[in-house]
Amino acid sequence: MADNFLEKHYEAYEARKAAWLRKKKHLPTSVKHHLPERPEDDAL
């Protein structure tokens, strides 16, 4: 086997993990948070 096999794979894993975390941070946390509040009954 090649030297530093595990180290190279771990570095690739860290790069994928960092990219995934960067992508995750740009997603909205919840849809409900962005909806405006509505009155309970605007007919009264």
CSV table of C-alpha atoms in Angstrom, one decimal:
chain,number,residue,atom,x,y,z
A,1,MET,CA,0.0,0.0,0.0
A,2,ALA,CA,1.1,3.6,-0.5
A,3,ASP,CA,2.6,5.6,2.2
A,4,ASN,CA,0.2,8.0,4.1
A,5,PHE,CA,-2.9,6.2,2.7
A,6,LEU,CA,-5.0,7.0,5.8
A,7,GLU,CA,-3.7,10.5,6.1
A,8,LYS,CA,-4.7,11.3,2.4
A,9,HIS,CA,-8.2,9.8,2.9
A,10,TYR,CA,-8.7,11.7,6.1
A,11,GLU,CA,-7.7,14.9,4.4
A,12,ALA,CA,-10.2,14.2,1.6
A,13,TYR,CA,-12.9,13.5,4.3
A,14,GLU,CA,-12.1,16.8,6.0
A,15,ALA,CA,-12.4,18.7,2.7
A,16,ARG,CA,-15.8,17.1,2.0
A,17,LYS,CA,-17.0,17.8,5.5
A,18,ALA,CA,-16.0,21.4,5.3
A,19,ALA,CA,-17.8,21.8,1.9
A,20,TRP,CA,-20.9,20.2,3.4
A,21,LEU,CA,-20.9,22.5,6.4
A,22,ARG,CA,-20.5,25.6,4.2
A,23,LYS,CA,-23.4,24.5,2.1
A,24,LYS,CA,-25.5,23.7,5.2
A,25,LYS,CA,-25.0,27.2,6.7
A,26,HIS,CA,-26.6,28.8,3.6
A,27,LEU,CA,-29.9,26.9,3.9
A,28,PRO,CA,-32.8,28.5,5.7
A,29,THR,CA,-33.4,27.1,9.2
A,30,SER,CA,-37.2,26.9,9.0
A,31,VAL,CA,-39.9,28.0,6.5
A,32,LYS,CA,-42.2,29.0,9.3
A,33,HIS,CA,-39.8,31.6,10.5
A,34,HIS,CA,-40.1,33.5,7.2
A,35,LEU,CA,-43.9,33.6,7.0
A,36,PRO,CA,-45.6,36.9,8.2
A,37,GLU,CA,-47.9,36.6,11.2
A,38,ARG,CA,-51.6,36.7,10.4
A,39,PRO,CA,-54.3,37.9,12.8
A,40,GLU,CA,-56.5,35.2,14.3
A,41,ASP,CA,-59.7,36.5,12.7
A,42,ASP,CA,-59.7,39.6,10.5
A,43,ALA,CA,-63.5,39.4,9.9
A,44,LEU,CA,-64.3,40.9,13.4
